[in-house]
Every structure is written in C-alpha cells, then in structure tokens.
Short mmCIF file of C-alpha atoms in Angstrom, two decimals:
data_model
loop_
_atom_site.label_atom_id
_atom_site.label_comp_id
_atom_site.label_asym_id
_atom_site.label_seq_id
_atom_site.Cartn_x
_atom_site.Cartn_y
_atom_site.Cartn_z
CA UNK A 1 10.81 -27.38 14.45
CA UNK A 2 12.73 -29.76 12.10
CA UNK A 3 11.82 -27.52 9.23
CA UNK A 4 12.46 -24.35 11.10
CA UNK A 5 15.92 -25.39 11.49
CA UNK A 6 16.27 -25.63 7.66
CA UNK A 7 15.29 -21.83 7.38
CA UNK A 8 17.96 -19.23 6.00
CA UNK A 9 19.95 -16.87 9.33
CA UNK A 10 17.73 -13.52 9.82
CA UNK A 11 20.04 -10.96 7.36
CA UNK A 12 21.38 -13.16 5.04
CA UNK A 13 21.34 -11.11 1.08
CA UNK A 14 20.27 -14.41 -0.27
CA UNK A 15 17.04 -15.33 1.98
CA UNK A 16 13.37 -15.48 0.13
CA UNK A 17 12.28 -12.01 1.58
CA UNK A 18 15.38 -10.24 0.67
CA UNK A 19 14.07 -10.14 -3.20
CA UNK A 20 13.08 -8.14 -5.79
CA UNK A 21 9.62 -6.92 -4.49
CA UNK A 22 11.50 -5.40 -1.27
CA UNK A 23 14.12 -4.16 -3.29
CA UNK A 24 11.89 -2.38 -5.28
CA UNK A 25 10.08 -0.71 -2.29
CA UNK A 26 12.81 0.66 -0.84
CA UNK A 27 14.53 1.84 -4.19
CA UNK A 28 11.81 3.07 -5.95
CA UNK A 29 9.23 3.62 -3.52
CA UNK A 30 9.48 7.64 -3.30
CA UNK A 31 9.66 7.81 -7.17
CA UNK A 32 6.51 5.77 -7.85
CA UNK A 33 4.47 7.08 -4.92
CA UNK A 34 5.63 10.37 -3.80
CA UNK A 35 5.71 9.34 -0.04
CA UNK A 36 8.21 9.82 2.34
CA UNK A 37 7.39 6.97 4.52
CA UNK A 38 7.89 4.05 2.62
CA UNK A 39 5.67 2.30 4.40
CA UNK A 40 2.44 4.01 3.94
CA UNK A 41 3.75 4.26 0.32
CA UNK A 42 3.85 0.30 0.11
CA UNK A 43 0.33 0.07 2.28
CA UNK A 44 -1.56 2.84 0.09
CA UNK A 45 -0.39 2.33 -3.27
CA UNK A 46 1.52 -1.02 -4.07
CA UNK A 47 -0.83 -2.91 -1.72
CA UNK A 48 -4.05 -0.43 -1.95
CA UNK A 49 -6.42 -3.37 -3.14
CA UNK A 50 -5.58 -5.51 0.18
CA UNK A 51 -5.52 -2.22 2.36
CA UNK A 52 -8.88 -1.63 1.20
CA UNK A 53 -10.29 -5.30 1.88
CA UNK A 54 -8.65 -4.91 5.17
CA UNK A 55 -11.00 -1.46 6.07
CA UNK A 56 -14.13 -3.25 4.77
CA UNK A 57 -13.44 -5.95 7.49
CA UNK A 58 -13.18 -3.33 10.17
CA UNK A 59 -16.48 -1.88 8.94
CA UNK A 60 -17.98 -5.14 8.46
CA UNK A 61 -17.22 -6.21 12.45
CA UNK A 62 -18.21 -2.53 13.83
CA UNK A 63 -21.40 -3.10 11.79
CA UNK A 64 -21.92 -6.50 13.59
CA UNK A 65 -20.96 -5.08 17.07
CA UNK A 66 -23.52 -2.82 16.49
CA UNK A 67 -26.46 -4.82 15.69
CA UNK A 68 -25.58 -7.08 18.67
CA UNK A 69 -25.61 -3.70 21.06
CA UNK A 70 -28.70 -2.13 19.36
CA UNK A 71 -31.56 -0.93 21.28
CA UNK A 72 -34.92 0.02 20.93
CA UNK A 73 -34.95 3.60 21.45
CA UNK A 74 -38.84 3.85 22.55
CA UNK A 75 -38.35 1.31 25.29
CA UNK A 76 -35.34 3.34 26.57
CA UNK A 77 -37.85 6.01 26.72
CA UNK A 78 -40.39 3.86 28.65
CA UNK A 79 -38.12 2.20 30.86
CA UNK A 80 -34.99 3.87 31.66
CA UNK A 81 -33.40 0.61 33.78
CA UNK A 82 -34.15 -1.63 30.46
CA UNK A 83 -30.80 -1.87 29.45
CA UNK A 84 -27.23 -0.99 30.03
CA UNK A 85 -27.33 2.61 29.45
CA UNK A 86 -29.00 2.86 32.99
CA UNK A 87 -25.78 2.12 34.51
CA UNK A 88 -23.77 4.29 32.97
CA UNK A 89 -21.32 6.65 35.44
CA UNK A 90 -23.17 9.85 36.77
CA UNK A 91 -21.68 13.16 37.32
CA UNK A 92 -18.46 11.92 37.59
CA UNK A 93 -16.85 15.06 38.38
CA UNK A 94 -13.35 13.68 38.53
CA UNK A 95 -13.43 11.70 35.18
CA UNK A 96 -15.32 14.20 33.20
CA UNK A 97 -12.76 16.76 34.05
CA UNK A 98 -9.87 14.42 32.94
CA UNK A 99 -12.15 14.08 29.76
CA UNK A 100 -12.48 17.91 29.24
CA UNK A 101 -8.99 18.25 29.34
CA UNK A 102 -7.83 15.19 27.20
CA UNK A 103 -10.36 14.63 24.47
CA UNK A 104 -9.27 17.66 22.35
CA UNK A 105 -5.44 16.79 23.05
CA UNK A 106 -6.22 13.07 22.07
CA UNK A 107 -8.32 14.12 18.73
CA UNK A 108 -5.68 16.57 17.53
CA UNK A 109 -2.63 14.00 18.12
CA UNK A 110 -5.06 11.52 16.15
CA UNK A 111 -5.35 14.40 13.53
CA UNK A 112 -1.79 15.08 13.55
CA UNK A 113 -1.09 11.08 13.21
CA UNK A 114 -3.30 10.72 10.11
CA UNK A 115 -1.91 13.79 8.00
CA UNK A 116 1.49 13.00 8.55
CA UNK A 117 1.25 9.33 7.43
CA UNK A 118 2.73 9.60 4.37
CA UNK A 119 6.00 11.67 6.19
CA UNK A 120 6.51 10.01 9.44
CA UNK A 121 5.51 7.07 11.36
CA UNK A 122 1.95 6.94 11.62
CA UNK A 123 -1.16 6.91 9.26
CA UNK A 124 -4.74 6.10 9.39
CA UNK A 125 -4.85 2.99 10.86
CA UNK A 126 -2.78 4.42 14.17
CA UNK A 127 -4.41 7.87 13.96
CA UNK A 128 -7.98 6.24 13.53
CA UNK A 129 -7.09 4.21 16.47
CA UNK A 130 -6.10 7.12 18.60
CA UNK A 131 -9.44 9.21 17.99
CA UNK A 132 -11.29 6.30 18.53
CA UNK A 133 -9.96 6.35 22.19
CA UNK A 134 -10.71 9.86 22.55
CA UNK A 135 -14.30 9.05 21.90
CA UNK A 136 -14.68 6.34 24.11
CA UNK A 137 -13.25 8.45 27.06
CA UNK A 138 -15.79 10.90 26.12
CA UNK A 139 -18.35 8.39 26.07
CA UNK A 140 -17.07 6.58 29.40
CA UNK A 141 -17.12 10.37 31.20
CA UNK A 142 -20.88 11.70 29.99
CA UNK A 143 -22.34 8.77 28.35
CA UNK A 144 -24.32 8.24 25.25
CA UNK A 145 -26.71 11.09 25.22
CA UNK A 146 -23.78 13.77 25.36
CA UNK A 147 -22.04 12.17 23.02
CA UNK A 148 -25.35 11.25 20.30
CA UNK A 149 -25.40 15.23 20.13
CA UNK A 150 -22.41 14.99 17.85
CA UNK A 151 -21.71 11.44 16.89
CA UNK A 152 -24.53 9.37 16.23
CA UNK A 153 -25.22 5.98 14.39
CA UNK A 154 -25.98 7.75 11.17
CA UNK A 155 -23.22 9.77 11.46
CA UNK A 156 -21.02 6.74 11.62
CA UNK A 157 -22.62 5.47 8.69
CA UNK A 158 -22.26 8.43 6.51
CA UNK A 159 -18.58 8.67 7.40
CA UNK A 160 -18.12 5.18 6.74
CA UNK A 161 -19.71 4.85 3.65
CA UNK A 162 -18.16 8.08 2.27
CA UNK A 163 -14.65 7.00 3.38
CA UNK A 164 -15.25 3.98 1.80
CA UNK A 165 -16.31 4.99 -1.23
CA UNK A 166 -14.02 7.39 -2.13
CA UNK A 167 -10.85 4.91 -1.49
CA UNK A 168 -12.81 2.67 -3.99
CA UNK A 169 -13.39 5.33 -6.60
CA UNK A 170 -9.73 6.85 -6.28
CA UNK A 171 -8.08 3.27 -6.22
CA UNK A 172 -9.93 2.44 -9.11
CA UNK A 173 -9.01 5.22 -11.15
CA UNK A 174 -5.28 4.43 -10.28
CA UNK A 175 -5.55 0.63 -11.18
CA UNK A 176 -6.76 1.82 -14.22
CA UNK A 177 -4.41 4.52 -15.13
CA UNK A 178 -1.58 1.99 -13.88
CA UNK A 179 -2.80 -1.19 -15.84
CA UNK A 180 -3.38 0.92 -19.11
CA UNK A 181 0.04 2.61 -18.74
CA UNK A 182 -1.60 6.08 -18.88
CA UNK A 183 -0.12 9.27 -17.06
CA UNK A 184 -2.47 10.21 -13.81
CA UNK A 185 -3.54 13.54 -13.72
CA UNK A 186 -2.86 13.49 -9.91
CA UNK A 187 0.39 15.22 -8.86
CA UNK A 188 2.86 13.36 -6.40
CA UNK A 189 4.24 17.12 -5.11
CA UNK A 190 7.05 17.60 -3.36
CA UNK A 191 8.26 15.04 -1.20
CA UNK A 192 8.55 15.94 2.10
CA UNK A 193 5.65 18.49 1.67
CA UNK A 194 2.47 17.91 3.62
CA UNK A 195 0.52 18.16 0.29
CA UNK A 196 2.58 15.17 -1.61
CA UNK A 197 2.31 11.82 -2.01
CA UNK A 198 -0.84 12.26 -4.59
CA UNK A 199 -3.67 10.39 -3.26
CA UNK A 200 -1.95 8.75 -0.31
CA UNK A 201 -3.10 11.44 1.93
CA UNK A 202 -6.34 11.81 1.47
CA UNK A 203 -6.53 7.78 1.43
CA UNK A 204 -5.17 7.96 4.93
CA UNK A 205 -7.92 10.50 5.62
CA UNK A 206 -10.28 7.68 4.60
CA UNK A 207 -8.73 5.04 6.44
CA UNK A 208 -8.35 7.01 9.73
CA UNK A 209 -12.22 8.00 9.37
CA UNK A 210 -13.39 4.37 8.88
CA UNK A 211 -11.12 3.14 11.96
#
C-alpha cells in the first residue's frame, strides 16, 4: 500500500506507461500495420510473437483437456452407459429448436468479428470464442453423434495445426524481413478496406480457428 501511494496519478503525462512505445503505437500504428484497429495492429504485428505464444498455450490446454476426457470408442459401442455420453439430453425439442435458429447466427456473427478485427473492435480471440460458444450450444442440443458428423478430433487437430503452422511461417517471414530491413512483398492495402493490413487479416483467421 505504501509503495502504491508513491505511484503517479492516472493520466499524468510523465507516467511511465505514457512513454515512447505507446506513442509509437498510436502515431505510427496505421502506417506500419495498415490496420485501422490499433489494438489488433499491435497484437498481431508489434507483439505478434507474444500472441503466437498465447495461441500455443490455448492449443496445449485444449489438448490436455481432450486427453483427460478421451474415451475408448470400442467400449462405447459395447456399453453405451459406460461413459457420460449416456447422460446426454435426448430429443429436447425446445433446446434443439432454439439451437437450430441460433447456431447459424452465432457462427456468422463470430466470422464477422474475426474478419473485421483489423477494422473495428474484435479479432481472432473474441470471434473464435463466439464460434466456440455456438459449437457448445450445438453439442448440448444434439449430442456428440451429430456434432461428430462435421467436427471430430481429427478435424480439430488439422485446423489447429494448419492455423498454428501458417502463423509461425508467416510471422517468421515478417521477422526476417524486418530484422534485415527488407521490403515485404505483402501489400498493406488501403486502410479501412476489408482486404488490408497485410498479414493481420489471415493471422486473425488463424487465431480464430485455434480459439
């Protein structure tokens, strides 16, 4: 408490947080990244390596959860009551009706949030969370059997590995060209256009896929 009492007041110009770094983000962010949303430009350009680490943490966490919840498919076929899938809600008409109406809207909204992350508040993390919520709603309404018709463990692995691989390769290219002061062949586009901000749009899509 005594230490906190010596901290500068909020909003003071000489506060340590109001330094050259934040000033650079605000004044040069649009020029350097091409993203209208300065926060997204900062996360996926200036601090892209840190964001890549966060995305890997999410991937590892979900892998651990899936390993703990993994069940033997042969045992499921032998005895359907041997695991928690036997306790899924069966034919809940109200829930299934609501899910049928809401899930497509939730998916579309999540995709919109991801694709507009470089133009307005949003991005891969928030849009991916929305799509994930839609998947949870669909799973609760229709169960594992119907969900696994289009989203299986193999689908999850392929999407995650492809997204993380593209992220790593694309940012490695950016780091290499930036460190060696080389001109990148990836255009930033016109600020405000949907196809702009260079690699930020595809990186947002990759983060959204992993989330």
